[in-house]
Amino acid sequence: MPRNENKKSMLILLDNEAVQALIDTGHPKHQDALAFIEADLVGKQSKGAVDLRIPTAVRVEAEWDRTGKSVHVPRLRFHDQPLNAGTANVAAQLRAKHKVSVADAHLGAEIANVAPDQKISVITSDQTDPSSMATSVNRSDTRMCYL
Amino acid sequence: MVLFGMADPELDPLDELLDALDGAESGPLVGTSVKLPANLRRAAEMARSMGLIKSTSEVAGEGLRDRLDVITQRAVLERHYRLHPEAQPSLARVARAYAQMHGHPLANHAALIAEAADRVVKDEPEADARDVLIYATALQRERESAA
């Protein structure tokens, strides 16, 4: 059985506020959010092992329809991280336990889904919910990158 | 919010490329002729026979996709900065974002990173985030040893 050569060594997830900052040129943290995209490119050029993903519930909460084309919204390349049956169950548990938004619960479920040997970072400006999600799913080693 | 502004009057070739990349995971497989150095091909065959990769084609496809992701992301950012020059983050901000994402020990030393960025671009105008962090680390050690 081949090893999982597709798996990147680091996964970076964006939360709702990070996505909103990215897609809205008028957002006060638009430039800060773009700095993380620039930093991701630096990492990819040197290490080639970074995977940048947006949980789909986060994209819904941020109201980002990627089929909508506007010259003002940068068409950045992201992989969607969709909910599946397993992550939906974990997200439901997190939402019930912590009373967080569906988007944050999905974020937490995706953190839980990351392989133990894979590093994970979350780009956010929320000092509370993403961190508590990571702790709740026993991934307190998740790096919180604040905008 | 400037979310759904005026649509692009003409379809930019970059948008056509992005559309093609969005569909790159689906569709039929096609054979193609790619010239590879003989030794590289031999190495790939050895890696396959050792079970390290599934197939040369799969790895080559992944590599092409990853490279196109980086190139197009760069092009999208450059187009966005042409329309919104104020959105472009400083080198210091990118370096700090890189430090945050990768758990660099200076991630919370914004002033030191800013100073390093100012100084490093004087010697190396093409410096990137990694250069800034190396310079910042050297600055910090120099100051610690002088203290």
PDB file of C-alpha atoms in Angstrom:
ATOM      1  CA  MET A   1       0.000   0.000   0.000  1.00  0.00           C
ATOM      2  CA  PRO A   2       1.559   3.301  -1.009  1.00  0.00           C
ATOM      3  CA  ARG A   3       2.039   5.828   1.715  1.00  0.00           C
ATOM      4  CA  ASN A   4      -0.245   8.832   1.686  1.00  0.00           C
ATOM      5  CA  GLU A   5       1.924  10.977  -0.534  1.00  0.00           C
ATOM      6  CA  ASN A   6      -0.967  13.376  -1.139  1.00  0.00           C
ATOM      7  CA  LYS A   7      -1.111  14.614   2.421  1.00  0.00           C
ATOM      8  CA  LYS A   8       0.518  17.993   2.986  1.00  0.00           C
ATOM      9  CA  SER A   9       2.536  18.470   6.140  1.00  0.00           C
ATOM     10  CA  MET A  10       0.584  21.552   7.172  1.00  0.00           C
ATOM     11  CA  LEU A  11      -3.089  22.387   6.915  1.00  0.00           C
ATOM     12  CA  ILE A  12      -4.292  25.978   7.217  1.00  0.00           C
ATOM     13  CA  LEU A  13      -7.972  26.690   7.776  1.00  0.00           C
ATOM     14  CA  LEU A  14      -9.685  30.064   7.611  1.00  0.00           C
ATOM     15  CA  ASP A  15     -12.547  31.095   9.840  1.00  0.00           C
ATOM     16  CA  ASN A  16     -15.478  33.317   8.956  1.00  0.00           C
ATOM     17  CA  GLU A  17     -13.861  36.642   9.811  1.00  0.00           C
ATOM     18  CA  ALA A  18     -10.705  35.788   7.909  1.00  0.00           C
ATOM     19  CA  VAL A  19     -12.757  34.963   4.815  1.00  0.00           C
ATOM     20  CA  GLN A  20     -14.789  38.153   5.165  1.00  0.00           C
ATOM     21  CA  ALA A  21     -11.588  40.173   5.442  1.00  0.00           C
ATOM     22  CA  LEU A  22     -10.208  38.500   2.332  1.00  0.00           C
ATOM     23  CA  ILE A  23     -13.149  39.073   0.034  1.00  0.00           C
ATOM     24  CA  ASP A  24     -14.078  42.601   1.102  1.00  0.00           C
ATOM     25  CA  THR A  25     -11.653  45.268  -0.071  1.00  0.00           C
ATOM     26  CA  GLY A  26     -13.238  47.702   2.383  1.00  0.00           C
ATOM     27  CA  HIS A  27     -12.662  45.457   5.398  1.00  0.00           C
ATOM     28  CA  PRO A  28     -10.207  46.993   7.893  1.00  0.00           C
ATOM     29  CA  LYS A  29      -8.231  43.754   7.959  1.00  0.00           C
ATOM     30  CA  HIS A  30      -8.241  43.094   4.217  1.00  0.00           C
ATOM     31  CA  GLN A  31      -4.523  43.805   3.938  1.00  0.00           C
ATOM     32  CA  ASP A  32      -3.747  41.624   6.984  1.00  0.00           C
ATOM     33  CA  ALA A  33      -5.709  38.733   5.498  1.00  0.00           C
ATOM     34  CA  LEU A  34      -3.841  39.046   2.206  1.00  0.00           C
ATOM     35  CA  ALA A  35      -0.562  38.935   4.145  1.00  0.00           C
ATOM     36  CA  PHE A  36      -1.416  35.350   5.107  1.00  0.00           C
ATOM     37  CA  ILE A  37      -2.067  34.445   1.472  1.00  0.00           C
ATOM     38  CA  GLU A  38       1.298  35.953   0.562  1.00  0.00           C
ATOM     39  CA  ALA A  39       2.935  34.039   3.413  1.00  0.00           C
ATOM     40  CA  ASP A  40       1.301  30.843   2.219  1.00  0.00           C
ATOM     41  CA  LEU A  41       2.846  31.362  -1.209  1.00  0.00           C
ATOM     42  CA  VAL A  42       6.283  31.863   0.353  1.00  0.00           C
ATOM     43  CA  GLY A  43       5.795  28.601   2.248  1.00  0.00           C
ATOM     44  CA  LYS A  44       4.665  26.737  -0.858  1.00  0.00           C
ATOM     45  CA  GLN A  45       7.671  27.921  -2.837  1.00  0.00           C
ATOM     46  CA  SER A  46      10.084  26.783  -0.150  1.00  0.00           C
ATOM     47  CA  LYS A  47       8.362  23.797   1.385  1.00  0.00           C
ATOM     48  CA  GLY A  48       5.606  22.942  -1.050  1.00  0.00           C
ATOM     49  CA  ALA A  49       3.660  21.276   1.660  1.00  0.00           C
ATOM     50  CA  VAL A  50       0.990  23.691   2.766  1.00  0.00           C
ATOM     51  CA  ASP A  51      -2.691  23.094   2.171  1.00  0.00           C
ATOM     52  CA  LEU A  52      -4.994  26.116   2.496  1.00  0.00           C
ATOM     53  CA  ARG A  53      -8.645  25.225   2.976  1.00  0.00           C
ATOM     54  CA  ILE A  54     -11.936  26.870   3.841  1.00  0.00           C
ATOM     55  CA  PRO A  55     -14.628  24.806   5.567  1.00  0.00           C
ATOM     56  CA  THR A  56     -17.696  25.187   3.383  1.00  0.00           C
ATOM     57  CA  ALA A  57     -19.929  26.276   6.285  1.00  0.00           C
ATOM     58  CA  VAL A  58     -17.453  29.106   6.899  1.00  0.00           C
ATOM     59  CA  ARG A  59     -17.797  30.167   3.281  1.00  0.00           C
ATOM     60  CA  VAL A  60     -21.575  30.162   3.639  1.00  0.00           C
ATOM     61  CA  GLU A  61     -21.450  32.302   6.787  1.00  0.00           C
ATOM     62  CA  ALA A  62     -19.069  34.709   5.055  1.00  0.00           C
ATOM     63  CA  GLU A  63     -21.503  34.796   2.105  1.00  0.00           C
ATOM     64  CA  TRP A  64     -18.785  34.022  -0.412  1.00  0.00           C
ATOM     65  CA  ASP A  65     -20.250  32.627  -3.605  1.00  0.00           C
ATOM     66  CA  ARG A  66     -17.194  31.761  -5.633  1.00  0.00           C
ATOM     67  CA  THR A  67     -19.170  31.735  -8.859  1.00  0.00           C
ATOM     68  CA  GLY A  68     -19.866  35.437  -8.436  1.00  0.00           C
ATOM     69  CA  LYS A  69     -17.231  37.241 -10.456  1.00  0.00           C
ATOM     70  CA  SER A  70     -16.311  40.761  -9.544  1.00  0.00           C
ATOM     71  CA  VAL A  71     -13.159  42.582 -10.416  1.00  0.00           C
ATOM     72  CA  HIS A  72     -12.975  43.671  -6.771  1.00  0.00           C
ATOM     73  CA  VAL A  73     -13.005  40.218  -5.197  1.00  0.00           C
ATOM     74  CA  PRO A  74      -9.690  38.443  -5.680  1.00  0.00           C
ATOM     75  CA  ARG A  75     -10.312  34.981  -7.176  1.00  0.00           C
ATOM     76  CA  LEU A  76      -7.913  33.321  -4.772  1.00  0.00           C
ATOM     77  CA  ARG A  77      -7.243  29.626  -5.090  1.00  0.00           C
ATOM     78  CA  PHE A  78      -8.612  27.695  -2.144  1.00  0.00           C
ATOM     79  CA  HIS A  79      -9.746  24.173  -1.646  1.00  0.00           C
ATOM     80  CA  ASP A  80     -13.180  23.874  -0.126  1.00  0.00           C
ATOM     81  CA  GLN A  81     -13.367  21.539   2.843  1.00  0.00           C
ATOM     82  CA  PRO A  82     -16.911  20.164   2.666  1.00  0.00           C
ATOM     83  CA  LEU A  83     -18.853  18.628   5.526  1.00  0.00           C
ATOM     84  CA  ASN A  84     -19.292  14.899   5.215  1.00  0.00           C
ATOM     85  CA  ALA A  85     -21.339  12.579   7.395  1.00  0.00           C
ATOM     86  CA  GLY A  86     -18.556  12.078   9.910  1.00  0.00           C
ATOM     87  CA  THR A  87     -17.537  15.707  10.286  1.00  0.00           C
ATOM     88  CA  ALA A  88     -21.196  16.757  10.410  1.00  0.00           C
ATOM     89  CA  ASN A  89     -21.651  14.551  13.462  1.00  0.00           C
ATOM     90  CA  VAL A  90     -18.619  16.028  15.188  1.00  0.00           C
ATOM     91  CA  ALA A  91     -19.742  19.544  14.243  1.00  0.00           C
ATOM     92  CA  ALA A  92     -23.188  18.871  15.671  1.00  0.00           C
ATOM     93  CA  GLN A  93     -21.645  17.715  18.944  1.00  0.00           C
ATOM     94  CA  LEU A  94     -19.437  20.799  19.124  1.00  0.00           C
ATOM     95  CA  ARG A  95     -22.322  23.142  18.401  1.00  0.00           C
ATOM     96  CA  ALA A  96     -24.467  21.509  21.065  1.00  0.00           C
ATOM     97  CA  LYS A  97     -21.698  21.584  23.645  1.00  0.00           C
ATOM     98  CA  HIS A  98     -20.257  25.050  23.026  1.00  0.00           C
ATOM     99  CA  LYS A  99     -23.197  26.919  21.482  1.00  0.00           C
ATOM    100  CA  VAL A 100     -21.006  28.179  18.672  1.00  0.00           C
ATOM    101  CA  SER A 101     -22.034  29.034  15.118  1.00  0.00           C
ATOM    102  CA  VAL A 102     -22.396  26.306  12.509  1.00  0.00           C
ATOM    103  CA  ALA A 103     -19.314  27.712  10.784  1.00  0.00           C
ATOM    104  CA  ASP A 104     -17.198  27.503  13.937  1.00  0.00           C
ATOM    105  CA  ALA A 105     -18.504  24.008  14.647  1.00  0.00           C
ATOM    106  CA  HIS A 106     -17.515  22.931  11.135  1.00  0.00           C
ATOM    107  CA  LEU A 107     -14.091  24.494  11.682  1.00  0.00           C
ATOM    108  CA  GLY A 108     -13.730  22.513  14.909  1.00  0.00           C
ATOM    109  CA  ALA A 109     -14.773  19.293  13.213  1.00  0.00           C
ATOM    110  CA  GLU A 110     -12.164  19.793  10.515  1.00  0.00           C
ATOM    111  CA  ILE A 111      -9.514  20.413  13.158  1.00  0.00           C
ATOM    112  CA  ALA A 112     -10.543  17.128  14.764  1.00  0.00           C
ATOM    113  CA  ASN A 113     -10.220  15.413  11.407  1.00  0.00           C
ATOM    114  CA  VAL A 114      -6.583  16.356  10.865  1.00  0.00           C
ATOM    115  CA  ALA A 115      -4.085  13.525  11.178  1.00  0.00           C
ATOM    116  CA  PRO A 116      -2.082  13.608  14.436  1.00  0.00           C
ATOM    117  CA  ASP A 117       1.207  14.078  12.594  1.00  0.00           C
ATOM    118  CA  GLN A 118      -0.076  16.971  10.499  1.00  0.00           C
ATOM    119  CA  LYS A 119       0.470  20.529  11.704  1.00  0.00           C
ATOM    120  CA  ILE A 120      -2.511  22.820  11.649  1.00  0.00           C
ATOM    121  CA  SER A 121      -2.998  26.574  11.732  1.00  0.00           C
ATOM    122  CA  VAL A 122      -6.183  28.642  11.792  1.00  0.00           C
ATOM    123  CA  ILE A 123      -6.310  32.184  10.439  1.00  0.00           C
ATOM    124  CA  THR A 124      -8.801  34.144  12.494  1.00  0.00           C
ATOM    125  CA  SER A 125      -9.448  37.340  14.363  1.00  0.00           C
ATOM    126  CA  ASP A 126     -11.644  35.587  16.923  1.00  0.00           C
ATOM    127  CA  GLN A 127      -9.667  35.101  20.130  1.00  0.00           C
ATOM    128  CA  THR A 128     -12.174  32.680  21.643  1.00  0.00           C
ATOM    129  CA  ASP A 129     -14.168  30.233  19.542  1.00  0.00           C
ATOM    130  CA  PRO A 130     -11.553  28.682  17.200  1.00  0.00           C
ATOM    131  CA  SER A 131      -9.211  28.175  20.126  1.00  0.00           C
ATOM    132  CA  SER A 132     -11.898  26.544  22.243  1.00  0.00           C
ATOM    133  CA  MET A 133     -12.841  24.303  19.309  1.00  0.00           C
ATOM    134  CA  ALA A 134      -9.234  23.151  18.980  1.00  0.00           C
ATOM    135  CA  THR A 135      -8.977  22.451  22.693  1.00  0.00           C
ATOM    136  CA  SER A 136     -12.292  20.636  22.711  1.00  0.00           C
ATOM    137  CA  VAL A 137     -11.133  18.188  20.029  1.00  0.00           C
ATOM    138  CA  ASN A 138      -7.767  17.642  21.745  1.00  0.00           C
ATOM    139  CA  ARG A 139      -5.789  19.660  19.218  1.00  0.00           C
ATOM    140  CA  SER A 140      -4.594  22.437  21.500  1.00  0.00           C
ATOM    141  CA  ASP A 141      -1.382  22.371  19.446  1.00  0.00           C
ATOM    142  CA  THR A 142      -3.324  24.184  16.688  1.00  0.00           C
ATOM    143  CA  ARG A 143      -1.627  27.479  15.903  1.00  0.00           C
ATOM    144  CA  MET A 144      -3.957  30.450  16.010  1.00  0.00           C
ATOM    145  CA  CYS A 145      -2.853  33.105  13.530  1.00  0.00           C
ATOM    146  CA  TYR A 146      -4.599  36.326  14.453  1.00  0.00           C
ATOM    147  CA  LEU A 147      -5.336  38.993  11.865  1.00  0.00           C
TER     148      LEU A 147
ATOM    149  CA  MET B   1     -18.828  46.302   1.480  1.00  0.00           C
ATOM    150  CA  VAL B   2     -17.499  46.093  -2.041  1.00  0.00           C
ATOM    151  CA  LEU B   3     -18.539  42.536  -2.713  1.00  0.00           C
ATOM    152  CA  PHE B   4     -20.409  42.440  -5.940  1.00  0.00           C
ATOM    153  CA  GLY B   5     -19.127  45.352  -7.919  1.00  0.00           C
ATOM    154  CA  MET B   6     -19.201  45.716 -11.650  1.00  0.00           C
ATOM    155  CA  ALA B   7     -18.477  42.584 -13.588  1.00  0.00           C
ATOM    156  CA  ASP B   8     -15.431  42.289 -15.750  1.00  0.00           C
ATOM    157  CA  PRO B   9     -16.453  43.730 -19.125  1.00  0.00           C
ATOM    158  CA  GLU B  10     -14.227  41.268 -20.966  1.00  0.00           C
ATOM    159  CA  LEU B  11     -13.278  37.812 -19.894  1.00  0.00           C
ATOM    160  CA  ASP B  12      -9.710  38.043 -18.699  1.00  0.00           C
ATOM    161  CA  PRO B  13      -7.481  35.144 -19.842  1.00  0.00           C
ATOM    162  CA  LEU B  14      -6.603  34.711 -16.166  1.00  0.00           C
ATOM    163  CA  ASP B  15     -10.266  34.035 -15.391  1.00  0.00           C
ATOM    164  CA  GLU B  16     -10.356  31.451 -18.155  1.00  0.00           C
ATOM    165  CA  LEU B  17      -7.311  29.804 -16.616  1.00  0.00           C
ATOM    166  CA  LEU B  18      -8.939  29.870 -13.172  1.00  0.00           C
ATOM    167  CA  ASP B  19     -12.124  28.345 -14.587  1.00  0.00           C
ATOM    168  CA  ALA B  20     -10.055  25.573 -16.157  1.00  0.00           C
ATOM    169  CA  LEU B  21      -8.231  24.951 -12.888  1.00  0.00           C
ATOM    170  CA  ASP B  22     -11.511  24.849 -10.964  1.00  0.00           C
ATOM    171  CA  GLY B  23     -12.522  21.925 -13.146  1.00  0.00           C
ATOM    172  CA  ALA B  24      -9.132  20.266 -13.102  1.00  0.00           C
ATOM    173  CA  GLU B  25     -10.197  17.566 -10.644  1.00  0.00           C
ATOM    174  CA  SER B  26     -12.990  16.321 -12.876  1.00  0.00           C
ATOM    175  CA  GLY B  27     -13.333  15.230 -16.470  1.00  0.00           C
ATOM    176  CA  PRO B  28     -11.789  12.357 -18.364  1.00  0.00           C
ATOM    177  CA  LEU B  29      -8.144  11.397 -18.175  1.00  0.00           C
ATOM    178  CA  VAL B  30      -6.183  12.035 -21.326  1.00  0.00           C
ATOM    179  CA  GLY B  31      -2.825  10.740 -22.380  1.00  0.00           C
ATOM    180  CA  THR B  32      -0.138  13.302 -23.008  1.00  0.00           C
ATOM    181  CA  SER B  33       3.460  13.234 -24.057  1.00  0.00           C
ATOM    182  CA  VAL B  34       5.829  14.826 -21.551  1.00  0.00           C
ATOM    183  CA  LYS B  35       9.575  14.766 -21.996  1.00  0.00           C
ATOM    184  CA  LEU B  36      11.370  13.900 -18.763  1.00  0.00           C
ATOM    185  CA  PRO B  37      15.068  13.510 -18.046  1.00  0.00           C
ATOM    186  CA  ALA B  38      15.785   9.784 -18.294  1.00  0.00           C
ATOM    187  CA  ASN B  39      17.228   9.634 -14.777  1.00  0.00           C
ATOM    188  CA  LEU B  40      14.210  11.387 -13.303  1.00  0.00           C
ATOM    189  CA  ARG B  41      11.927   8.891 -14.995  1.00  0.00           C
ATOM    190  CA  ARG B  42      14.057   6.041 -13.688  1.00  0.00           C
ATOM    191  CA  ALA B  43      13.917   7.475 -10.153  1.00  0.00           C
ATOM    192  CA  ALA B  44      10.155   7.739 -10.396  1.00  0.00           C
ATOM    193  CA  GLU B  45       9.908   4.118 -11.531  1.00  0.00           C
ATOM    194  CA  MET B  46      12.033   3.053  -8.574  1.00  0.00           C
ATOM    195  CA  ALA B  47       9.865   5.047  -6.175  1.00  0.00           C
ATOM    196  CA  ARG B  48       6.781   3.381  -7.649  1.00  0.00           C
ATOM    197  CA  SER B  49       8.249  -0.093  -7.339  1.00  0.00           C
ATOM    198  CA  MET B  50       9.110   0.656  -3.693  1.00  0.00           C
ATOM    199  CA  GLY B  51       5.490   1.641  -3.019  1.00  0.00           C
ATOM    200  CA  LEU B  52       6.405   5.245  -2.248  1.00  0.00           C
ATOM    201  CA  ILE B  53       4.210   6.655  -5.016  1.00  0.00           C
ATOM    202  CA  LYS B  54       1.242   5.218  -6.851  1.00  0.00           C
ATOM    203  CA  SER B  55       2.282   6.173 -10.350  1.00  0.00           C
ATOM    204  CA  THR B  56       4.502   8.607 -12.220  1.00  0.00           C
ATOM    205  CA  SER B  57       1.454  10.067 -13.948  1.00  0.00           C
ATOM    206  CA  GLU B  58      -0.311  10.772 -10.675  1.00  0.00           C
ATOM    207  CA  VAL B  59       2.692  12.465  -9.108  1.00  0.00           C
ATOM    208  CA  ALA B  60       3.387  14.456 -12.272  1.00  0.00           C
ATOM    209  CA  GLY B  61      -0.251  15.582 -12.352  1.00  0.00           C
ATOM    210  CA  GLU B  62      -0.133  16.622  -8.697  1.00  0.00           C
ATOM    211  CA  GLY B  63       3.084  18.507  -9.244  1.00  0.00           C
ATOM    212  CA  LEU B  64       1.655  20.340 -12.238  1.00  0.00           C
ATOM    213  CA  ARG B  65      -1.516  21.185 -10.346  1.00  0.00           C
ATOM    214  CA  ASP B  66       0.406  22.453  -7.295  1.00  0.00           C
ATOM    215  CA  ARG B  67       2.678  24.571  -9.480  1.00  0.00           C
ATOM    216  CA  LEU B  68      -0.233  26.040 -11.415  1.00  0.00           C
ATOM    217  CA  ASP B  69      -1.965  26.814  -8.105  1.00  0.00           C
ATOM    218  CA  VAL B  70       1.027  28.856  -6.957  1.00  0.00           C
ATOM    219  CA  ILE B  71       1.456  30.651 -10.279  1.00  0.00           C
ATOM    220  CA  THR B  72      -2.203  31.555 -10.632  1.00  0.00           C
ATOM    221  CA  GLN B  73      -2.506  32.619  -6.985  1.00  0.00           C
ATOM    222  CA  ARG B  74       0.399  35.004  -7.595  1.00  0.00           C
ATOM    223  CA  ALA B  75      -1.267  36.321 -10.762  1.00  0.00           C
ATOM    224  CA  VAL B  76      -4.595  36.824  -8.939  1.00  0.00           C
ATOM    225  CA  LEU B  77      -2.858  38.780  -6.183  1.00  0.00           C
ATOM    226  CA  GLU B  78      -0.967  40.941  -8.676  1.00  0.00           C
ATOM    227  CA  ARG B  79      -4.194  41.727 -10.521  1.00  0.00           C
ATOM    228  CA  HIS B  80      -5.871  42.614  -7.220  1.00  0.00           C
ATOM    229  CA  TYR B  81      -3.012  44.939  -6.257  1.00  0.00           C
ATOM    230  CA  ARG B  82      -3.228  46.707  -9.622  1.00  0.00           C
ATOM    231  CA  LEU B  83      -6.884  47.471  -8.892  1.00  0.00           C
ATOM    232  CA  HIS B  84      -6.372  48.095  -5.162  1.00  0.00           C
ATOM    233  CA  PRO B  85      -2.780  49.143  -4.494  1.00  0.00           C
ATOM    234  CA  GLU B  86      -3.626  49.946  -0.879  1.00  0.00           C
ATOM    235  CA  ALA B  87      -4.464  46.277  -0.289  1.00  0.00           C
ATOM    236  CA  GLN B  88      -0.890  45.065  -0.798  1.00  0.00           C
ATOM    237  CA  PRO B  89       0.612  44.075   2.564  1.00  0.00           C
ATOM    238  CA  SER B  90       4.090  45.200   3.528  1.00  0.00           C
ATOM    239  CA  LEU B  91       6.991  42.776   3.578  1.00  0.00           C
ATOM    240  CA  ALA B  92       7.035  43.077   7.363  1.00  0.00           C
ATOM    241  CA  ARG B  93       3.378  42.090   7.621  1.00  0.00           C
ATOM    242  CA  VAL B  94       3.906  39.104   5.316  1.00  0.00           C
ATOM    243  CA  ALA B  95       6.928  38.041   7.361  1.00  0.00           C
ATOM    244  CA  ARG B  96       4.893  38.238  10.544  1.00  0.00           C
ATOM    245  CA  ALA B  97       2.083  36.211   8.982  1.00  0.00           C
ATOM    246  CA  TYR B  98       4.629  33.612   7.858  1.00  0.00           C
ATOM    247  CA  ALA B  99       6.052  33.508  11.384  1.00  0.00           C
ATOM    248  CA  GLN B 100       2.574  33.028  12.853  1.00  0.00           C
ATOM    249  CA  MET B 101       1.682  30.263  10.427  1.00  0.00           C
ATOM    250  CA  HIS B 102       4.902  28.372  11.018  1.00  0.00           C
ATOM    251  CA  GLY B 103       5.195  28.912  14.765  1.00  0.00           C
ATOM    252  CA  HIS B 104       8.371  30.980  14.469  1.00  0.00           C
ATOM    253  CA  PRO B 105       9.621  32.157  17.904  1.00  0.00           C
ATOM    254  CA  LEU B 106       9.543  35.805  16.783  1.00  0.00           C
ATOM    255  CA  ALA B 107       5.910  35.673  15.664  1.00  0.00           C
ATOM    256  CA  ASN B 108       4.865  38.097  18.403  1.00  0.00           C
ATOM    257  CA  HIS B 109       7.773  40.497  17.889  1.00  0.00           C
ATOM    258  CA  ALA B 110       6.139  42.798  15.354  1.00  0.00           C
ATOM    259  CA  ALA B 111       8.495  45.723  15.945  1.00  0.00           C
ATOM    260  CA  LEU B 112      11.605  43.603  15.534  1.00  0.00           C
ATOM    261  CA  ILE B 113      10.242  42.044  12.336  1.00  0.00           C
ATOM    262  CA  ALA B 114       9.384  45.508  10.982  1.00  0.00           C
ATOM    263  CA  GLU B 115      12.889  46.745  11.732  1.00  0.00           C
ATOM    264  CA  ALA B 116      14.419  43.682  10.088  1.00  0.00           C
ATOM    265  CA  ALA B 117      12.232  44.133   7.001  1.00  0.00           C
ATOM    266  CA  ASP B 118      13.309  47.767   6.661  1.00  0.00           C
ATOM    267  CA  ARG B 119      16.954  46.836   6.915  1.00  0.00           C
ATOM    268  CA  VAL B 120      17.014  43.690   4.826  1.00  0.00           C
ATOM    269  CA  VAL B 121      15.405  45.253   1.725  1.00  0.00           C
ATOM    270  CA  LYS B 122      18.158  47.857   1.634  1.00  0.00           C
ATOM    271  CA  ASP B 123      20.655  45.085   0.913  1.00  0.00           C
ATOM    272  CA  GLU B 124      18.332  42.745  -0.922  1.00  0.00           C
ATOM    273  CA  PRO B 125      15.346  44.377  -2.651  1.00  0.00           C
ATOM    274  CA  GLU B 126      13.943  40.968  -3.615  1.00  0.00           C
ATOM    275  CA  ALA B 127      14.029  39.676  -0.040  1.00  0.00           C
ATOM    276  CA  ASP B 128      11.076  37.586   1.086  1.00  0.00           C
ATOM    277  CA  ALA B 129       9.490  36.738   4.440  1.00  0.00           C
ATOM    278  CA  ARG B 130      12.061  34.057   5.227  1.00  0.00           C
ATOM    279  CA  ASP B 131      14.934  36.488   4.681  1.00  0.00           C
ATOM    280  CA  VAL B 132      13.287  38.948   7.044  1.00  0.00           C
ATOM    281  CA  LEU B 133      12.900  36.341   9.782  1.00  0.00           C
ATOM    282  CA  ILE B 134      16.518  35.227   9.445  1.00  0.00           C
ATOM    283  CA  TYR B 135      17.594  38.862   9.738  1.00  0.00           C
ATOM    284  CA  ALA B 136      15.277  39.436  12.709  1.00  0.00           C
ATOM    285  CA  THR B 137      16.678  36.374  14.462  1.00  0.00           C
ATOM    286  CA  ALA B 138      20.212  37.663  13.947  1.00  0.00           C
ATOM    287  CA  LEU B 139      19.217  41.088  15.256  1.00  0.00           C
ATOM    288  CA  GLN B 140      17.685  39.578  18.358  1.00  0.00           C
ATOM    289  CA  ARG B 141      20.751  37.414  19.085  1.00  0.00           C
ATOM    290  CA  GLU B 142      23.044  40.378  18.581  1.00  0.00           C
ATOM    291  CA  ARG B 143      21.050  42.390  21.102  1.00  0.00           C
ATOM    292  CA  GLU B 144      20.873  39.566  23.601  1.00  0.00           C
ATOM    293  CA  SER B 145      24.617  39.076  23.488  1.00  0.00           C
ATOM    294  CA  ALA B 146      25.228  42.820  23.821  1.00  0.00           C
ATOM    295  CA  ALA B 147      22.927  43.078  26.843  1.00  0.00           C
TER     296      ALA B 147
END
